[in-house]
PDB file of C-alpha atoms and ligand atoms in Angstrom:
ATOM      1  CA  MET A 217       0.083  -0.173   0.044  1.00  0.00           C
ATOM      2  CA  ASP A 218       1.386   3.237  -0.902  1.00  0.00           C
ATOM      3  CA  TYR A 219       1.445   6.336   1.446  1.00  0.00           C
ATOM      4  CA  GLU A 220      -1.456   8.279  -0.163  1.00  0.00           C
ATOM      5  CA  ASP A 221      -3.595   4.990   0.270  1.00  0.00           C
ATOM      6  CA  LYS A 222      -2.536   4.801   3.993  1.00  0.00           C
ATOM      7  CA  ARG A 223      -3.188   8.497   4.570  1.00  0.00           C
ATOM      8  CA  ILE A 224      -6.902   8.210   3.297  1.00  0.00           C
ATOM      9  CA  LYS A 225      -7.386   5.107   5.430  1.00  0.00           C
ATOM     10  CA  LEU A 226      -6.230   6.835   8.440  1.00  0.00           C
ATOM     11  CA  ILE A 227      -8.581  10.012   7.740  1.00  0.00           C
ATOM     12  CA  GLU A 228     -11.412   7.697   7.120  1.00  0.00           C
ATOM     13  CA  ARG A 229     -10.931   6.188  10.572  1.00  0.00           C
ATOM     14  CA  LEU A 230     -10.701   9.746  12.071  1.00  0.00           C
ATOM     15  CA  LYS A 231     -13.859  10.666  10.289  1.00  0.00           C
ATOM     16  CA  LYS A 232     -15.735   7.535  11.633  1.00  0.00           C
ATOM     17  CA  ARG A 233     -14.219   8.467  15.440  1.00  0.00           C
ATOM     18  CA  ASP A 234     -15.981  11.973  14.934  1.00  0.00           C
ATOM     19  CA  ILE A 235     -12.489  13.534  15.384  1.00  0.00           C
ATOM     20  CA  LEU A 236     -12.517  14.696  11.798  1.00  0.00           C
ATOM     21  CA  THR A 237     -15.699  16.649  10.836  1.00  0.00           C
ATOM     22  CA  LYS A 238     -14.623  19.901   9.143  1.00  0.00           C
ATOM     23  CA  PRO A 239     -14.062  19.774   5.267  1.00  0.00           C
ATOM     24  CA  SER A 240     -11.218  22.237   5.618  1.00  0.00           C
ATOM     25  CA  VAL A 241      -9.340  19.922   8.077  1.00  0.00           C
ATOM     26  CA  ILE A 242      -9.963  16.865   6.224  1.00  0.00           C
ATOM     27  CA  LYS A 243      -8.798  18.229   3.129  1.00  0.00           C
ATOM     28  CA  ALA A 244      -5.713  19.450   4.861  1.00  0.00           C
ATOM     29  CA  MET A 245      -4.994  16.101   6.474  1.00  0.00           C
ATOM     30  CA  LEU A 246      -5.301  14.380   2.986  1.00  0.00           C
ATOM     31  CA  LYS A 247      -3.022  16.737   1.378  1.00  0.00           C
ATOM     32  CA  VAL A 248      -0.137  17.243   3.989  1.00  0.00           C
ATOM     33  CA  PRO A 249       2.122  13.871   3.413  1.00  0.00           C
ATOM     34  CA  ARG A 250       3.015  13.141   7.171  1.00  0.00           C
ATOM     35  CA  HIS A 251       5.644  10.467   6.036  1.00  0.00           C
ATOM     36  CA  GLU A 252       7.704  13.471   4.856  1.00  0.00           C
ATOM     37  CA  PHE A 253       7.854  15.113   8.397  1.00  0.00           C
ATOM     38  CA  VAL A 254       8.698  11.773  10.588  1.00  0.00           C
ATOM     39  CA  PRO A 255      12.253  10.282  11.072  1.00  0.00           C
ATOM     40  CA  GLU A 256      13.341   8.101   8.260  1.00  0.00           C
ATOM     41  CA  GLY A 257      13.241   5.037  10.443  1.00  0.00           C
ATOM     42  CA  ALA A 258       9.562   5.761  11.289  1.00  0.00           C
ATOM     43  CA  ILE A 259       8.305   6.338   8.046  1.00  0.00           C
ATOM     44  CA  ASP A 260       6.320   2.990   7.930  1.00  0.00           C
ATOM     45  CA  SER A 261       4.309   4.267  11.195  1.00  0.00           C
ATOM     46  CA  ALA A 262       3.588   7.678   9.567  1.00  0.00           C
ATOM     47  CA  TYR A 263       0.004   6.828   9.167  1.00  0.00           C
ATOM     48  CA  ILE A 264      -0.755   4.892  12.494  1.00  0.00           C
ATOM     49  CA  ASP A 265      -2.819   6.974  14.924  1.00  0.00           C
ATOM     50  CA  SER A 266       0.257   7.437  17.372  1.00  0.00           C
ATOM     51  CA  PRO A 267       2.730  10.013  18.432  1.00  0.00           C
ATOM     52  CA  LEU A 268       6.395   9.347  17.236  1.00  0.00           C
ATOM     53  CA  SER A 269       9.872  10.155  18.445  1.00  0.00           C
ATOM     54  CA  ILE A 270      11.672  12.902  16.591  1.00  0.00           C
ATOM     55  CA  GLY A 271      14.670  12.971  18.753  1.00  0.00           C
ATOM     56  CA  LEU A 272      15.896  15.059  21.499  1.00  0.00           C
ATOM     57  CA  ASP A 273      13.072  13.320  23.770  1.00  0.00           C
ATOM     58  CA  GLN A 274      10.330  15.197  21.710  1.00  0.00           C
ATOM     59  CA  THR A 275       7.474  13.596  19.523  1.00  0.00           C
ATOM     60  CA  ILE A 276       5.279  14.403  16.711  1.00  0.00           C
ATOM     61  CA  SER A 277       1.762  14.250  18.087  1.00  0.00           C
ATOM     62  CA  ALA A 278      -0.612  11.392  16.985  1.00  0.00           C
ATOM     63  CA  PRO A 279      -2.707  12.544  14.072  1.00  0.00           C
ATOM     64  CA  HIS A 280      -5.955  12.509  16.165  1.00  0.00           C
ATOM     65  CA  MET A 281      -4.549  15.298  18.132  1.00  0.00           C
ATOM     66  CA  ASN A 282      -3.459  17.356  14.987  1.00  0.00           C
ATOM     67  CA  ALA A 283      -6.935  16.860  13.910  1.00  0.00           C
ATOM     68  CA  MET A 284      -8.502  17.789  17.164  1.00  0.00           C
ATOM     69  CA  MET A 285      -6.507  20.683  17.776  1.00  0.00           C
ATOM     70  CA  CYS A 286      -7.181  22.118  14.199  1.00  0.00           C
ATOM     71  CA  GLU A 287     -10.858  21.623  14.517  1.00  0.00           C
ATOM     72  CA  ALA A 288     -10.857  23.173  17.999  1.00  0.00           C
ATOM     73  CA  LEU A 289      -9.289  26.492  16.457  1.00  0.00           C
ATOM     74  CA  ASN A 290     -11.983  26.844  13.565  1.00  0.00           C
ATOM     75  CA  LEU A 291      -8.970  27.892  11.119  1.00  0.00           C
ATOM     76  CA  LYS A 292      -9.927  29.942   8.330  1.00  0.00           C
ATOM     77  CA  GLU A 293      -8.264  31.310   4.871  1.00  0.00           C
ATOM     78  CA  GLY A 294      -6.456  34.203   5.506  1.00  0.00           C
ATOM     79  CA  GLU A 295      -5.786  33.840   9.233  1.00  0.00           C
ATOM     80  CA  LYS A 296      -2.288  34.563  11.081  1.00  0.00           C
ATOM     81  CA  VAL A 297      -1.434  31.599  13.195  1.00  0.00           C
ATOM     82  CA  LEU A 298       1.100  31.262  15.687  1.00  0.00           C
ATOM     83  CA  GLU A 299       2.224  27.654  16.854  1.00  0.00           C
ATOM     84  CA  VAL A 300       4.605  27.131  19.790  1.00  0.00           C
ATOM     85  CA  GLY A 301       6.376  23.928  19.347  1.00  0.00           C
ATOM     86  CA  THR A 302       7.319  23.312  15.864  1.00  0.00           C
ATOM     87  CA  GLY A 303       8.628  19.980  16.452  1.00  0.00           C
ATOM     88  CA  SER A 304       8.594  18.187  13.027  1.00  0.00           C
ATOM     89  CA  GLY A 305       6.552  20.864  11.279  1.00  0.00           C
ATOM     90  CA  TYR A 306       3.681  18.818  10.368  1.00  0.00           C
ATOM     91  CA  HIS A 307       1.310  20.595  12.433  1.00  0.00           C
ATOM     92  CA  ALA A 308       2.481  24.094  11.037  1.00  0.00           C
ATOM     93  CA  ALA A 309       2.135  22.601   7.418  1.00  0.00           C
ATOM     94  CA  LEU A 310      -1.676  21.317   8.106  1.00  0.00           C
ATOM     95  CA  CYS A 311      -2.414  24.905   9.583  1.00  0.00           C
ATOM     96  CA  ALA A 312      -0.769  26.427   6.735  1.00  0.00           C
ATOM     97  CA  GLU A 313      -2.864  24.088   4.218  1.00  0.00           C
ATOM     98  CA  ILE A 314      -6.018  25.658   5.713  1.00  0.00           C
ATOM     99  CA  VAL A 315      -5.055  29.290   6.196  1.00  0.00           C
ATOM    100  CA  ALA A 316      -3.074  29.658   3.000  1.00  0.00           C
ATOM    101  CA  PRO A 317      -3.934  27.244   0.266  1.00  0.00           C
ATOM    102  CA  ILE A 318      -2.101  27.591  -2.920  1.00  0.00           C
ATOM    103  CA  ASN A 319      -3.154  30.211  -5.229  1.00  0.00           C
ATOM    104  CA  SER A 320      -5.355  31.659  -2.306  1.00  0.00           C
ATOM    105  CA  SER A 321      -6.498  35.219  -3.011  1.00  0.00           C
ATOM    106  CA  ASN A 322      -6.201  36.282   0.755  1.00  0.00           C
ATOM    107  CA  PRO A 323      -3.469  33.838   2.038  1.00  0.00           C
ATOM    108  CA  GLY A 324      -2.875  33.794   5.805  1.00  0.00           C
ATOM    109  CA  HIS A 325       0.648  32.709   7.313  1.00  0.00           C
ATOM    110  CA  VAL A 326       1.778  30.362  10.128  1.00  0.00           C
ATOM    111  CA  TYR A 327       4.533  31.565  12.536  1.00  0.00           C
ATOM    112  CA  THR A 328       6.145  28.728  14.710  1.00  0.00           C
ATOM    113  CA  ILE A 329       8.767  28.708  17.205  1.00  0.00           C
ATOM    114  CA  GLU A 330      10.742  25.959  18.317  1.00  0.00           C
ATOM    115  CA  ARG A 331      13.381  26.064  21.260  1.00  0.00           C
ATOM    116  CA  HIS A 332      15.509  23.118  19.759  1.00  0.00           C
ATOM    117  CA  LYS A 333      17.630  24.616  16.958  1.00  0.00           C
ATOM    118  CA  ASN A 334      18.271  21.329  15.382  1.00  0.00           C
ATOM    119  CA  LEU A 335      14.645  20.566  15.292  1.00  0.00           C
ATOM    120  CA  ALA A 336      13.778  23.933  13.722  1.00  0.00           C
ATOM    121  CA  GLU A 337      16.354  23.195  11.154  1.00  0.00           C
ATOM    122  CA  LYS A 338      15.095  19.654  10.464  1.00  0.00           C
ATOM    123  CA  ALA A 339      11.545  21.055  10.317  1.00  0.00           C
ATOM    124  CA  ARG A 340      12.481  23.771   7.683  1.00  0.00           C
ATOM    125  CA  ILE A 341      13.956  21.096   5.525  1.00  0.00           C
ATOM    126  CA  SER A 342      10.672  19.098   5.563  1.00  0.00           C
ATOM    127  CA  LEU A 343       8.603  22.254   5.044  1.00  0.00           C
ATOM    128  CA  ARG A 344      10.730  23.236   1.971  1.00  0.00           C
ATOM    129  CA  LYS A 345      10.650  19.591   0.578  1.00  0.00           C
ATOM    130  CA  THR A 346       6.526  19.594   0.902  1.00  0.00           C
ATOM    131  CA  ASN A 347       6.477  23.438  -0.648  1.00  0.00           C
ATOM    132  CA  TYR A 348       5.213  25.137   2.627  1.00  0.00           C
ATOM    133  CA  GLU A 349       8.109  27.004   3.123  1.00  0.00           C
ATOM    134  CA  THR A 350       6.864  30.487   1.976  1.00  0.00           C
ATOM    135  CA  ARG A 351       3.643  29.945   4.024  1.00  0.00           C
ATOM    136  CA  VAL A 352       5.286  28.805   7.437  1.00  0.00           C
ATOM    137  CA  SER A 353       8.156  30.865   9.207  1.00  0.00           C
ATOM    138  CA  VAL A 354      10.103  28.847  11.476  1.00  0.00           C
ATOM    139  CA  ILE A 355      11.616  30.991  14.347  1.00  0.00           C
ATOM    140  CA  VAL A 356      14.101  29.567  16.878  1.00  0.00           C
ATOM    141  CA  GLY A 357      13.493  30.896  20.489  1.00  0.00           C
ATOM    142  CA  ASP A 358      11.226  30.563  23.779  1.00  0.00           C
ATOM    143  CA  GLY A 359       7.579  30.467  22.312  1.00  0.00           C
ATOM    144  CA  THR A 360       6.326  30.980  25.936  1.00  0.00           C
ATOM    145  CA  LEU A 361       7.212  34.780  25.142  1.00  0.00           C
ATOM    146  CA  GLY A 362       5.030  34.415  21.990  1.00  0.00           C
ATOM    147  CA  TYR A 363       6.374  36.080  18.889  1.00  0.00           C
ATOM    148  CA  GLU A 364       5.495  39.794  19.313  1.00  0.00           C
ATOM    149  CA  GLU A 365       6.780  40.932  15.905  1.00  0.00           C
ATOM    150  CA  ASN A 366       3.820  39.782  14.007  1.00  0.00           C
ATOM    151  CA  ALA A 367       1.157  39.974  16.884  1.00  0.00           C
ATOM    152  CA  PRO A 368      -1.673  39.750  17.324  1.00  0.00           C
ATOM    153  CA  TYR A 369      -2.755  36.546  15.831  1.00  0.00           C
ATOM    154  CA  ASP A 370      -6.177  35.173  14.816  1.00  0.00           C
ATOM    155  CA  LYS A 371      -5.421  31.873  16.355  1.00  0.00           C
ATOM    156  CA  ILE A 372      -2.523  30.333  18.821  1.00  0.00           C
ATOM    157  CA  LEU A 373      -1.751  26.686  19.174  1.00  0.00           C
ATOM    158  CA  VAL A 374       0.731  25.571  21.778  1.00  0.00           C
ATOM    159  CA  THR A 375       1.782  21.830  21.234  1.00  0.00           C
ATOM    160  CA  ALA A 376       3.681  21.507  24.660  1.00  0.00           C
ATOM    161  CA  SER A 377       2.213  21.478  28.049  1.00  0.00           C
ATOM    162  CA  SER A 378       1.993  24.587  29.837  1.00  0.00           C
ATOM    163  CA  PRO A 379       1.911  25.055  33.730  1.00  0.00           C
ATOM    164  CA  LYS A 380      -1.753  25.771  35.169  1.00  0.00           C
ATOM    165  CA  LYS A 381      -1.056  29.441  34.691  1.00  0.00           C
ATOM    166  CA  ILE A 382      -1.133  30.036  30.805  1.00  0.00           C
ATOM    167  CA  PRO A 383       1.686  32.282  29.734  1.00  0.00           C
ATOM    168  CA  PRO A 384       0.586  35.643  29.484  1.00  0.00           C
ATOM    169  CA  PRO A 385       2.117  37.036  26.644  1.00  0.00           C
ATOM    170  CA  LEU A 386       0.208  34.404  24.499  1.00  0.00           C
ATOM    171  CA  LYS A 387      -3.112  35.704  25.971  1.00  0.00           C
ATOM    172  CA  GLY A 388      -1.863  39.255  25.193  1.00  0.00           C
ATOM    173  CA  GLN A 389      -0.896  38.225  21.580  1.00  0.00           C
ATOM    174  CA  LEU A 390      -4.233  36.917  20.724  1.00  0.00           C
ATOM    175  CA  LYS A 391      -6.829  39.327  18.656  1.00  0.00           C
ATOM    176  CA  ASP A 392     -10.204  40.023  20.132  1.00  0.00           C
ATOM    177  CA  GLY A 393     -12.364  37.166  18.995  1.00  0.00           C
ATOM    178  CA  GLY A 394      -9.211  34.801  18.747  1.00  0.00           C
ATOM    179  CA  ILE A 395      -8.691  31.455  20.083  1.00  0.00           C
ATOM    180  CA  LEU A 396      -5.938  29.838  22.072  1.00  0.00           C
ATOM    181  CA  CYS A 397      -5.627  25.945  22.161  1.00  0.00           C
ATOM    182  CA  ILE A 398      -3.261  24.792  24.717  1.00  0.00           C
ATOM    183  CA  PRO A 399      -2.463  21.573  26.583  1.00  0.00           C
ATOM    184  CA  ALA A 400      -1.971  22.765  30.508  1.00  0.00           C
ATOM    185  CA  GLY A 401      -1.816  21.395  34.022  1.00  0.00           C
ATOM    186  CA  SER A 402       1.593  19.528  34.564  1.00  0.00           C
ATOM    187  CA  ARG A 403       4.769  18.639  33.227  1.00  0.00           C
ATOM    188  CA  GLU A 404       3.838  14.999  32.619  1.00  0.00           C
ATOM    189  CA  TRP A 405       0.657  13.473  33.680  1.00  0.00           C
ATOM    190  CA  GLY A 406      -2.683  15.272  34.589  1.00  0.00           C
ATOM    191  CA  GLN A 407      -2.902  17.598  31.600  1.00  0.00           C
ATOM    192  CA  ASP A 408      -5.995  18.986  29.933  1.00  0.00           C
ATOM    193  CA  LEU A 409      -6.646  20.437  26.575  1.00  0.00           C
ATOM    194  CA  TYR A 410      -8.161  24.018  26.712  1.00  0.00           C
ATOM    195  CA  ILE A 411      -9.690  26.384  24.109  1.00  0.00           C
ATOM    196  CA  ILE A 412      -9.466  29.846  25.297  1.00  0.00           C
ATOM    197  CA  LEU A 413     -11.514  32.412  23.643  1.00  0.00           C
ATOM    198  CA  LYS A 414     -10.567  36.131  23.934  1.00  0.00           C
ATOM    199  CA  LYS A 415     -13.614  38.482  24.119  1.00  0.00           C
ATOM    200  CA  GLY A 416     -12.132  42.089  24.863  1.00  0.00           C
ATOM    201  CA  ASN A 417     -10.332  41.783  28.078  1.00  0.00           C
ATOM    202  CA  GLU A 418     -12.205  38.475  28.973  1.00  0.00           C
ATOM    203  CA  PHE A 419     -11.354  35.117  28.470  1.00  0.00           C
ATOM    204  CA  GLU A 420     -13.861  32.095  28.160  1.00  0.00           C
ATOM    205  CA  VAL A 421     -12.131  28.788  29.053  1.00  0.00           C
ATOM    206  CA  GLU A 422     -13.316  25.347  27.828  1.00  0.00           C
ATOM    207  CA  LYS A 423     -11.695  22.199  28.959  1.00  0.00           C
ATOM    208  CA  VAL A 424     -12.034  19.672  26.048  1.00  0.00           C
ATOM    209  CA  SER A 425     -10.193  16.446  27.347  1.00  0.00           C
ATOM    210  CA  GLY A 426      -7.387  14.977  29.020  1.00  0.00           C
ATOM    211  CA  VAL A 427      -4.310  14.783  27.235  1.00  0.00           C
ATOM    212  CA  ARG A 428      -0.426  13.979  27.274  1.00  0.00           C
ATOM    213  CA  PHE A 429       2.325  16.358  25.736  1.00  0.00           C
ATOM    214  CA  VAL A 430       6.101  17.043  26.160  1.00  0.00           C
ATOM    215  CA  PRO A 431       6.592  19.828  28.672  1.00  0.00           C
ATOM    216  CA  LEU A 432       6.505  23.601  27.585  1.00  0.00           C
ATOM    217  CA  ILE A 433      10.048  24.578  28.663  1.00  0.00           C
ATOM    218  CA  GLY A 434      10.888  28.347  29.102  1.00  0.00           C
ATOM    219  CA  LYS A 435      10.104  31.747  31.080  1.00  0.00           C
ATOM    220  CA  TYR A 436       6.723  31.373  31.493  1.00  0.00           C
ATOM    221  CA  GLY A 437       6.749  27.420  31.273  1.00  0.00           C
ATOM    222  CA  PHE A 438       8.506  24.799  33.070  1.00  0.00           C
ATOM    223  CA  ASP A 439      12.176  24.927  34.080  1.00  0.00           C
TER     224      ASP A 439
HETATM  225  N1  SAH B 762       3.935  20.401  16.642  1.00  0.00           N
HETATM  226  C1  SAH B 762       4.744  19.283  16.657  1.00  0.00           C
HETATM  227  C2  SAH B 762       4.803  18.620  17.919  1.00  0.00           C
HETATM  228  C3  SAH B 762       6.045  19.106  18.822  1.00  0.00           C
HETATM  229  S1  SAH B 762       6.322  18.554  20.234  1.00  0.00           S
HETATM  230  C4  SAH B 762       4.563  18.460  15.447  1.00  0.00           C
HETATM  231  O1  SAH B 762       3.795  18.799  14.709  1.00  0.00           O
HETATM  232  O2  SAH B 762       5.487  17.914  15.086  1.00  0.00           O
HETATM  233  C5  SAH B 762       6.425  19.962  21.111  1.00  0.00           C
HETATM  234  C6  SAH B 762       7.877  20.860  20.680  1.00  0.00           C
HETATM  235  O3  SAH B 762       7.522  21.940  21.543  1.00  0.00           O
HETATM  236  C7  SAH B 762       9.082  20.254  20.910  1.00  0.00           C
HETATM  237  O4  SAH B 762       9.620  20.022  19.731  1.00  0.00           O
HETATM  238  C8  SAH B 762       9.907  20.786  22.092  1.00  0.00           C
HETATM  239  O5  SAH B 762      11.307  21.215  21.735  1.00  0.00           O
HETATM  240  C9  SAH B 762       8.932  22.289  21.701  1.00  0.00           C
HETATM  241  N2  SAH B 762       9.130  23.347  22.935  1.00  0.00           N
HETATM  242  C10 SAH B 762       8.947  22.920  24.350  1.00  0.00           C
HETATM  243  N3  SAH B 762       9.157  24.363  24.938  1.00  0.00           N
HETATM  244  C11 SAH B 762       9.189  25.230  24.008  1.00  0.00           C
HETATM  245  C12 SAH B 762       9.332  26.763  24.286  1.00  0.00           C
HETATM  246  N4  SAH B 762       9.124  27.291  25.094  1.00  0.00           N
HETATM  247  N5  SAH B 762       9.047  27.206  22.761  1.00  0.00           N
HETATM  248  C13 SAH B 762       9.289  26.539  21.777  1.00  0.00           C
HETATM  249  N6  SAH B 762       9.194  25.321  21.550  1.00  0.00           N
HETATM  250  C14 SAH B 762       9.166  24.665  22.599  1.00  0.00           C
END
């Protein structure tokens, strides 16, 4: 079976579980070749619904988690997105496929921050190979500080677990009406995924489900 067949089967399974419902997210998951973002030794597992190691103790999330976060963010063409935790670059490519599809008359952009220089460099290579390099900017730095240069953002997603107190710069760099999707709670066990909607100076917080992410390390993260 080739990669495309495996990808289609994975997406059919996620649709059956009602994890994938939005046409824009389904289309993006069908388009982005996940196998180009996983380490060579794991290519045959690229379309299994499981997280995979990408080195330096970090993981590319399981596809159902990518799908859940993209759905929760309600991403739309033209939006400016900030991702904290580039890792493999796969999730950034998915977001870019939705906010900045090729030939869009109103393309958005994805800014993604990674604290490990090596991972950022590998992600850049994968993004180049898959033709997302002009739609995704990879920045090396501490994403708990957000990325003030291009703020405010329509949507922010964090793909590492924050302490209970959400990093204030991320809330500050969100547009009015914007959505922040972030796992928070603890370094390892006992994390929940939150959807935070900004309304003026108020934040509406919704807990989605229990999750397991690697820790968010940085000034407003863990040590
Ligand atoms: N979105 C990724 C999953 C990445 S795993 C993907 O699609 O593959 C989480 C990543 O967050 C790791 O690469 C880790 O190094 C990074 N990270 C942790 N704390 C960070 C911080 N403060 N700023 C930027 N990246 C961080």
